[in-house]
């Protein structure tokens, strides 16, 4: 699975988890999972790169 597009697969998994949370847990659980997921993403970026630089996520064309 070397040709897998990891951001796409991770986005799919996050979408499925948020959808299931919204369906079975309600709005409060959905928001809690959303906030904790964003916090986990930021922590993961810091661990991976050693800095908080989220500018690479934006795809501005110059």
PDB file of N, CA and C in Angstrom:
ATOM      1  N   UNK A   1       0.831  -1.182   0.000  1.00  0.00           N
ATOM      2  CA  UNK A   1       0.000   0.000   0.000  1.00  0.00           C
ATOM      3  C   UNK A   1       0.876   1.247   0.000  1.00  0.00           C
ATOM      4  N   UNK A   2       1.915   1.254  -0.820  1.00  0.00           N
ATOM      5  CA  UNK A   2       2.824   2.387  -0.894  1.00  0.00           C
ATOM      6  C   UNK A   2       2.213   3.584  -1.604  1.00  0.00           C
ATOM      7  N   UNK A   3       1.258   3.358  -2.472  1.00  0.00           N
ATOM      8  CA  UNK A   3       0.668   4.442  -3.244  1.00  0.00           C
ATOM      9  C   UNK A   3      -0.560   5.044  -2.577  1.00  0.00           C
ATOM     10  N   UNK A   4      -0.806   4.686  -1.332  1.00  0.00           N
ATOM     11  CA  UNK A   4      -1.988   5.186  -0.633  1.00  0.00           C
ATOM     12  C   UNK A   4      -1.837   6.671  -0.358  1.00  0.00           C
ATOM     13  N   UNK A   5      -2.914   7.371  -0.460  1.00  0.00           N
ATOM     14  CA  UNK A   5      -2.947   8.794  -0.151  1.00  0.00           C
ATOM     15  C   UNK A   5      -3.374   8.944   1.297  1.00  0.00           C
ATOM     16  N   UNK A   6      -2.405   9.045   2.191  1.00  0.00           N
ATOM     17  CA  UNK A   6      -2.687   9.041   3.624  1.00  0.00           C
ATOM     18  C   UNK A   6      -3.615  10.159   4.078  1.00  0.00           C
ATOM     19  N   UNK A   7      -3.456  11.393   3.624  1.00  0.00           N
ATOM     20  CA  UNK A   7      -4.394  12.425   4.075  1.00  0.00           C
ATOM     21  C   UNK A   7      -5.845  12.106   3.707  1.00  0.00           C
ATOM     22  N   UNK A   8      -6.033  11.484   2.551  1.00  0.00           N
ATOM     23  CA  UNK A   8      -7.381  11.106   2.137  1.00  0.00           C
ATOM     24  C   UNK A   8      -7.945  10.026   3.046  1.00  0.00           C
ATOM     25  N   UNK A   9      -7.130   9.037   3.375  1.00  0.00           N
ATOM     26  CA  UNK A   9      -7.599   7.958   4.248  1.00  0.00           C
ATOM     27  C   UNK A   9      -7.865   8.456   5.664  1.00  0.00           C
ATOM     28  N   UNK A  10      -7.000   9.330   6.152  1.00  0.00           N
ATOM     29  CA  UNK A  10      -7.206   9.885   7.488  1.00  0.00           C
ATOM     30  C   UNK A  10      -8.459  10.750   7.500  1.00  0.00           C
ATOM     31  N   UNK A  11      -8.658  11.543   6.464  1.00  0.00           N
ATOM     32  CA  UNK A  11      -9.867  12.367   6.358  1.00  0.00           C
ATOM     33  C   UNK A  11     -11.133  11.520   6.317  1.00  0.00           C
ATOM     34  N   UNK A  12     -11.080  10.419   5.612  1.00  0.00           N
ATOM     35  CA  UNK A  12     -12.211   9.504   5.563  1.00  0.00           C
ATOM     36  C   UNK A  12     -12.511   8.928   6.938  1.00  0.00           C
ATOM     37  N   UNK A  13     -11.474   8.489   7.642  1.00  0.00           N
ATOM     38  CA  UNK A  13     -11.660   7.915   8.982  1.00  0.00           C
ATOM     39  C   UNK A  13     -12.218   8.948   9.947  1.00  0.00           C
ATOM     40  N   UNK A  14     -11.690  10.162   9.896  1.00  0.00           N
ATOM     41  CA  UNK A  14     -12.191  11.223  10.780  1.00  0.00           C
ATOM     42  C   UNK A  14     -13.641  11.542  10.454  1.00  0.00           C
ATOM     43  N   UNK A  15     -13.965  11.607   9.192  1.00  0.00           N
ATOM     44  CA  UNK A  15     -15.353  11.874   8.796  1.00  0.00           C
ATOM     45  C   UNK A  15     -16.312  10.797   9.271  1.00  0.00           C
ATOM     46  N   UNK A  16     -15.887   9.548   9.174  1.00  0.00           N
ATOM     47  CA  UNK A  16     -16.729   8.451   9.644  1.00  0.00           C
ATOM     48  C   UNK A  16     -16.927   8.506  11.153  1.00  0.00           C
ATOM     49  N   UNK A  17     -15.853   8.788  11.878  1.00  0.00           N
ATOM     50  CA  UNK A  17     -15.951   8.867  13.340  1.00  0.00           C
ATOM     51  C   UNK A  17     -16.855  10.023  13.752  1.00  0.00           C
ATOM     52  N   UNK A  18     -16.683  11.193  13.119  1.00  0.00           N
ATOM     53  CA  UNK A  18     -17.533  12.339  13.452  1.00  0.00           C
ATOM     54  C   UNK A  18     -18.993  12.073  13.084  1.00  0.00           C
ATOM     55  N   UNK A  19     -19.218  11.403  11.971  1.00  0.00           N
ATOM     56  CA  UNK A  19     -20.583  11.076  11.572  1.00  0.00           C
ATOM     57  C   UNK A  19     -21.257  10.123  12.545  1.00  0.00           C
ATOM     58  N   UNK A  20     -20.525   9.102  12.969  1.00  0.00           N
ATOM     59  CA  UNK A  20     -21.093   8.166  13.940  1.00  0.00           C
ATOM     60  C   UNK A  20     -21.336   8.848  15.286  1.00  0.00           C
ATOM     61  N   UNK A  21     -20.426   9.724  15.670  1.00  0.00           N
ATOM     62  CA  UNK A  21     -20.596  10.451  16.929  1.00  0.00           C
ATOM     63  C   UNK A  21     -21.819  11.338  16.870  1.00  0.00           C
ATOM     64  N   UNK A  22     -22.008  12.023  15.768  1.00  0.00           N
ATOM     65  CA  UNK A  22     -23.175  12.893  15.620  1.00  0.00           C
ATOM     66  C   UNK A  22     -24.470  12.086  15.613  1.00  0.00           C
ATOM     67  N   UNK A  23     -24.435  10.913  14.969  1.00  0.00           N
ATOM     68  CA  UNK A  23     -25.643  10.098  14.861  1.00  0.00           C
ATOM     69  C   UNK A  23     -26.044   9.486  16.195  1.00  0.00           C
ATOM     70  N   UNK A  24     -25.073   9.044  16.972  1.00  0.00           N
ATOM     71  CA  UNK A  24     -25.401   8.314  18.189  1.00  0.00           C
ATOM     72  C   UNK A  24     -25.162   9.095  19.474  1.00  0.00           C
ATOM     73  N   UNK A  25     -24.392  10.181  19.416  1.00  0.00           N
ATOM     74  CA  UNK A  25     -24.045  10.892  20.638  1.00  0.00           C
ATOM     75  C   UNK A  25     -24.675  12.265  20.783  1.00  0.00           C
ATOM     76  N   UNK A  26     -25.160  12.814  19.698  1.00  0.00           N
ATOM     77  CA  UNK A  26     -25.751  14.135  19.761  1.00  0.00           C
ATOM     78  C   UNK A  26     -24.728  15.234  19.500  1.00  0.00           C
ATOM     79  N   UNK A  27     -25.188  16.469  19.600  1.00  0.00           N
ATOM     80  CA  UNK A  27     -24.363  17.624  19.264  1.00  0.00           C
ATOM     81  C   UNK A  27     -23.196  17.806  20.232  1.00  0.00           C
ATOM     82  N   UNK A  28     -23.428  17.610  21.521  1.00  0.00           N
ATOM     83  CA  UNK A  28     -22.365  17.802  22.504  1.00  0.00           C
ATOM     84  C   UNK A  28     -21.224  16.822  22.270  1.00  0.00           C
ATOM     85  N   UNK A  29     -21.538  15.575  22.038  1.00  0.00           N
ATOM     86  CA  UNK A  29     -20.503  14.567  21.777  1.00  0.00           C
ATOM     87  C   UNK A  29     -19.784  14.870  20.463  1.00  0.00           C
ATOM     88  N   UNK A  30     -20.533  15.321  19.464  1.00  0.00           N
ATOM     89  CA  UNK A  30     -19.931  15.679  18.182  1.00  0.00           C
ATOM     90  C   UNK A  30     -18.906  16.792  18.351  1.00  0.00           C
ATOM     91  N   UNK A  31     -19.280  17.848  19.067  1.00  0.00           N
ATOM     92  CA  UNK A  31     -18.367  18.965  19.277  1.00  0.00           C
ATOM     93  C   UNK A  31     -17.154  18.557  20.107  1.00  0.00           C
ATOM     94  N   UNK A  32     -17.361  17.700  21.108  1.00  0.00           N
ATOM     95  CA  UNK A  32     -16.255  17.228  21.925  1.00  0.00           C
ATOM     96  C   UNK A  32     -15.259  16.430  21.089  1.00  0.00           C
ATOM     97  N   UNK A  33     -15.748  15.548  20.260  1.00  0.00           N
ATOM     98  CA  UNK A  33     -14.872  14.754  19.387  1.00  0.00           C
ATOM     99  C   UNK A  33     -14.164  15.654  18.384  1.00  0.00           C
ATOM    100  N   UNK A  34     -14.860  16.657  17.873  1.00  0.00           N
ATOM    101  CA  UNK A  34     -14.265  17.580  16.918  1.00  0.00           C
ATOM    102  C   UNK A  34     -13.118  18.372  17.547  1.00  0.00           C
ATOM    103  N   UNK A  35     -13.330  18.893  18.750  1.00  0.00           N
ATOM    104  CA  UNK A  35     -12.289  19.676  19.441  1.00  0.00           C
ATOM    105  C   UNK A  35     -11.110  18.795  19.821  1.00  0.00           C
ATOM    106  N   UNK A  36     -11.385  17.618  20.375  1.00  0.00           N
ATOM    107  CA  UNK A  36     -10.298  16.721  20.756  1.00  0.00           C
ATOM    108  C   UNK A  36      -9.531  16.206  19.536  1.00  0.00           C
ATOM    109  N   UNK A  37     -10.221  16.001  18.443  1.00  0.00           N
ATOM    110  CA  UNK A  37      -9.548  15.593  17.210  1.00  0.00           C
ATOM    111  C   UNK A  37      -8.629  16.686  16.683  1.00  0.00           C
ATOM    112  N   UNK A  38      -9.077  17.934  16.734  1.00  0.00           N
ATOM    113  CA  UNK A  38      -8.229  19.046  16.301  1.00  0.00           C
ATOM    114  C   UNK A  38      -7.017  19.180  17.213  1.00  0.00           C
ATOM    115  N   UNK A  39      -7.218  19.026  18.514  1.00  0.00           N
ATOM    116  CA  UNK A  39      -6.099  19.103  19.457  1.00  0.00           C
ATOM    117  C   UNK A  39      -5.109  17.969  19.195  1.00  0.00           C
ATOM    118  N   UNK A  40      -5.597  16.781  18.932  1.00  0.00           N
ATOM    119  CA  UNK A  40      -4.734  15.653  18.611  1.00  0.00           C
ATOM    120  C   UNK A  40      -3.965  15.870  17.323  1.00  0.00           C
ATOM    121  N   UNK A  41      -4.602  16.503  16.355  1.00  0.00           N
ATOM    122  CA  UNK A  41      -3.925  16.819  15.101  1.00  0.00           C
ATOM    123  C   UNK A  41      -2.766  17.775  15.333  1.00  0.00           C
ATOM    124  N   UNK A  42      -3.003  18.817  16.129  1.00  0.00           N
ATOM    125  CA  UNK A  42      -1.949  19.795  16.411  1.00  0.00           C
ATOM    126  C   UNK A  42      -0.805  19.136  17.170  1.00  0.00           C
ATOM    127  N   UNK A  43      -1.115  18.316  18.164  1.00  0.00           N
ATOM    128  CA  UNK A  43      -0.070  17.614  18.914  1.00  0.00           C
ATOM    129  C   UNK A  43       0.714  16.689  17.984  1.00  0.00           C
ATOM    130  N   UNK A  44       0.035  15.997  17.105  1.00  0.00           N
ATOM    131  CA  UNK A  44       0.709  15.119  16.151  1.00  0.00           C
ATOM    132  C   UNK A  44       1.637  15.880  15.226  1.00  0.00           C
ATOM    133  N   UNK A  45       1.212  17.065  14.770  1.00  0.00           N
ATOM    134  CA  UNK A  45       2.073  17.886  13.916  1.00  0.00           C
ATOM    135  C   UNK A  45       3.310  18.349  14.676  1.00  0.00           C
ATOM    136  N   UNK A  46       3.136  18.708  15.951  1.00  0.00           N
ATOM    137  CA  UNK A  46       4.274  19.150  16.754  1.00  0.00           C
ATOM    138  C   UNK A  46       5.252  17.994  16.953  1.00  0.00           C
ATOM    139  N   UNK A  47       4.740  16.814  17.234  1.00  0.00           N
ATOM    140  CA  UNK A  47       5.612  15.648  17.430  1.00  0.00           C
ATOM    141  C   UNK A  47       6.328  15.297  16.133  1.00  0.00           C
ATOM    142  N   UNK A  48       5.629  15.385  15.017  1.00  0.00           N
ATOM    143  CA  UNK A  48       6.210  15.006  13.726  1.00  0.00           C
ATOM    144  C   UNK A  48       7.256  16.013  13.247  1.00  0.00           C
ATOM    145  N   UNK A  49       6.957  17.303  13.354  1.00  0.00           N
ATOM    146  CA  UNK A  49       7.847  18.312  12.781  1.00  0.00           C
ATOM    147  C   UNK A  49       8.656  19.066  13.817  1.00  0.00           C
ATOM    148  N   UNK A  50       8.248  19.034  15.069  1.00  0.00           N
ATOM    149  CA  UNK A  50       8.960  19.751  16.120  1.00  0.00           C
ATOM    150  C   UNK A  50       8.569  21.205  16.232  1.00  0.00           C
ATOM    151  N   UNK A  51       7.579  21.637  15.463  1.00  0.00           N
ATOM    152  CA  UNK A  51       7.129  23.019  15.518  1.00  0.00           C
ATOM    153  C   UNK A  51       5.654  23.095  15.145  1.00  0.00           C
ATOM    154  N   UNK A  52       5.053  24.210  15.450  1.00  0.00           N
ATOM    155  CA  UNK A  52       3.658  24.431  15.071  1.00  0.00           C
ATOM    156  C   UNK A  52       3.668  25.313  13.829  1.00  0.00           C
ATOM    157  N   UNK A  53       3.591  24.698  12.670  1.00  0.00           N
ATOM    158  CA  UNK A  53       3.568  25.419  11.411  1.00  0.00           C
ATOM    159  C   UNK A  53       2.466  24.800  10.563  1.00  0.00           C
ATOM    160  N   UNK A  54       1.290  25.391  10.625  1.00  0.00           N
ATOM    161  CA  UNK A  54       0.151  24.844   9.902  1.00  0.00           C
ATOM    162  C   UNK A  54      -0.048  25.528   8.548  1.00  0.00           C
ATOM    163  N   UNK A  55       0.903  26.373   8.147  1.00  0.00           N
ATOM    164  CA  UNK A  55       0.763  27.071   6.875  1.00  0.00           C
ATOM    165  C   UNK A  55       0.835  26.119   5.689  1.00  0.00           C
ATOM    166  N   UNK A  56       1.441  24.968   5.868  1.00  0.00           N
ATOM    167  CA  UNK A  56       1.534  24.001   4.767  1.00  0.00           C
ATOM    168  C   UNK A  56       0.179  23.358   4.450  1.00  0.00           C
ATOM    169  N   UNK A  57      -0.798  23.523   5.327  1.00  0.00           N
ATOM    170  CA  UNK A  57      -2.117  22.957   5.072  1.00  0.00           C
ATOM    171  C   UNK A  57      -2.905  23.789   4.085  1.00  0.00           C
ATOM    172  N   UNK A  58      -2.596  25.052   3.991  1.00  0.00           N
ATOM    173  CA  UNK A  58      -3.302  25.942   3.084  1.00  0.00           C
ATOM    174  C   UNK A  58      -2.692  25.794   1.698  1.00  0.00           C
ATOM    175  N   UNK A  59      -3.534  25.735   0.695  1.00  0.00           N
ATOM    176  CA  UNK A  59      -3.061  25.540  -0.679  1.00  0.00           C
ATOM    177  C   UNK A  59      -3.332  26.809  -1.489  1.00  0.00           C
ATOM    178  N   UNK A  60      -2.709  27.877  -1.117  1.00  0.00           N
ATOM    179  CA  UNK A  60      -2.861  29.127  -1.861  1.00  0.00           C
ATOM    180  C   UNK A  60      -2.012  29.059  -3.115  1.00  0.00           C
ATOM    181  N   UNK A  61      -2.564  29.586  -4.167  1.00  0.00           N
ATOM    182  CA  UNK A  61      -1.825  29.631  -5.434  1.00  0.00           C
ATOM    183  C   UNK A  61      -1.348  31.042  -5.649  1.00  0.00           C
ATOM    184  N   UNK A  62      -0.062  31.163  -5.909  1.00  0.00           N
ATOM    185  CA  UNK A  62       0.519  32.500  -6.103  1.00  0.00           C
ATOM    186  C   UNK A  62       1.056  32.654  -7.493  1.00  0.00           C
TER     187      UNK A  62
END
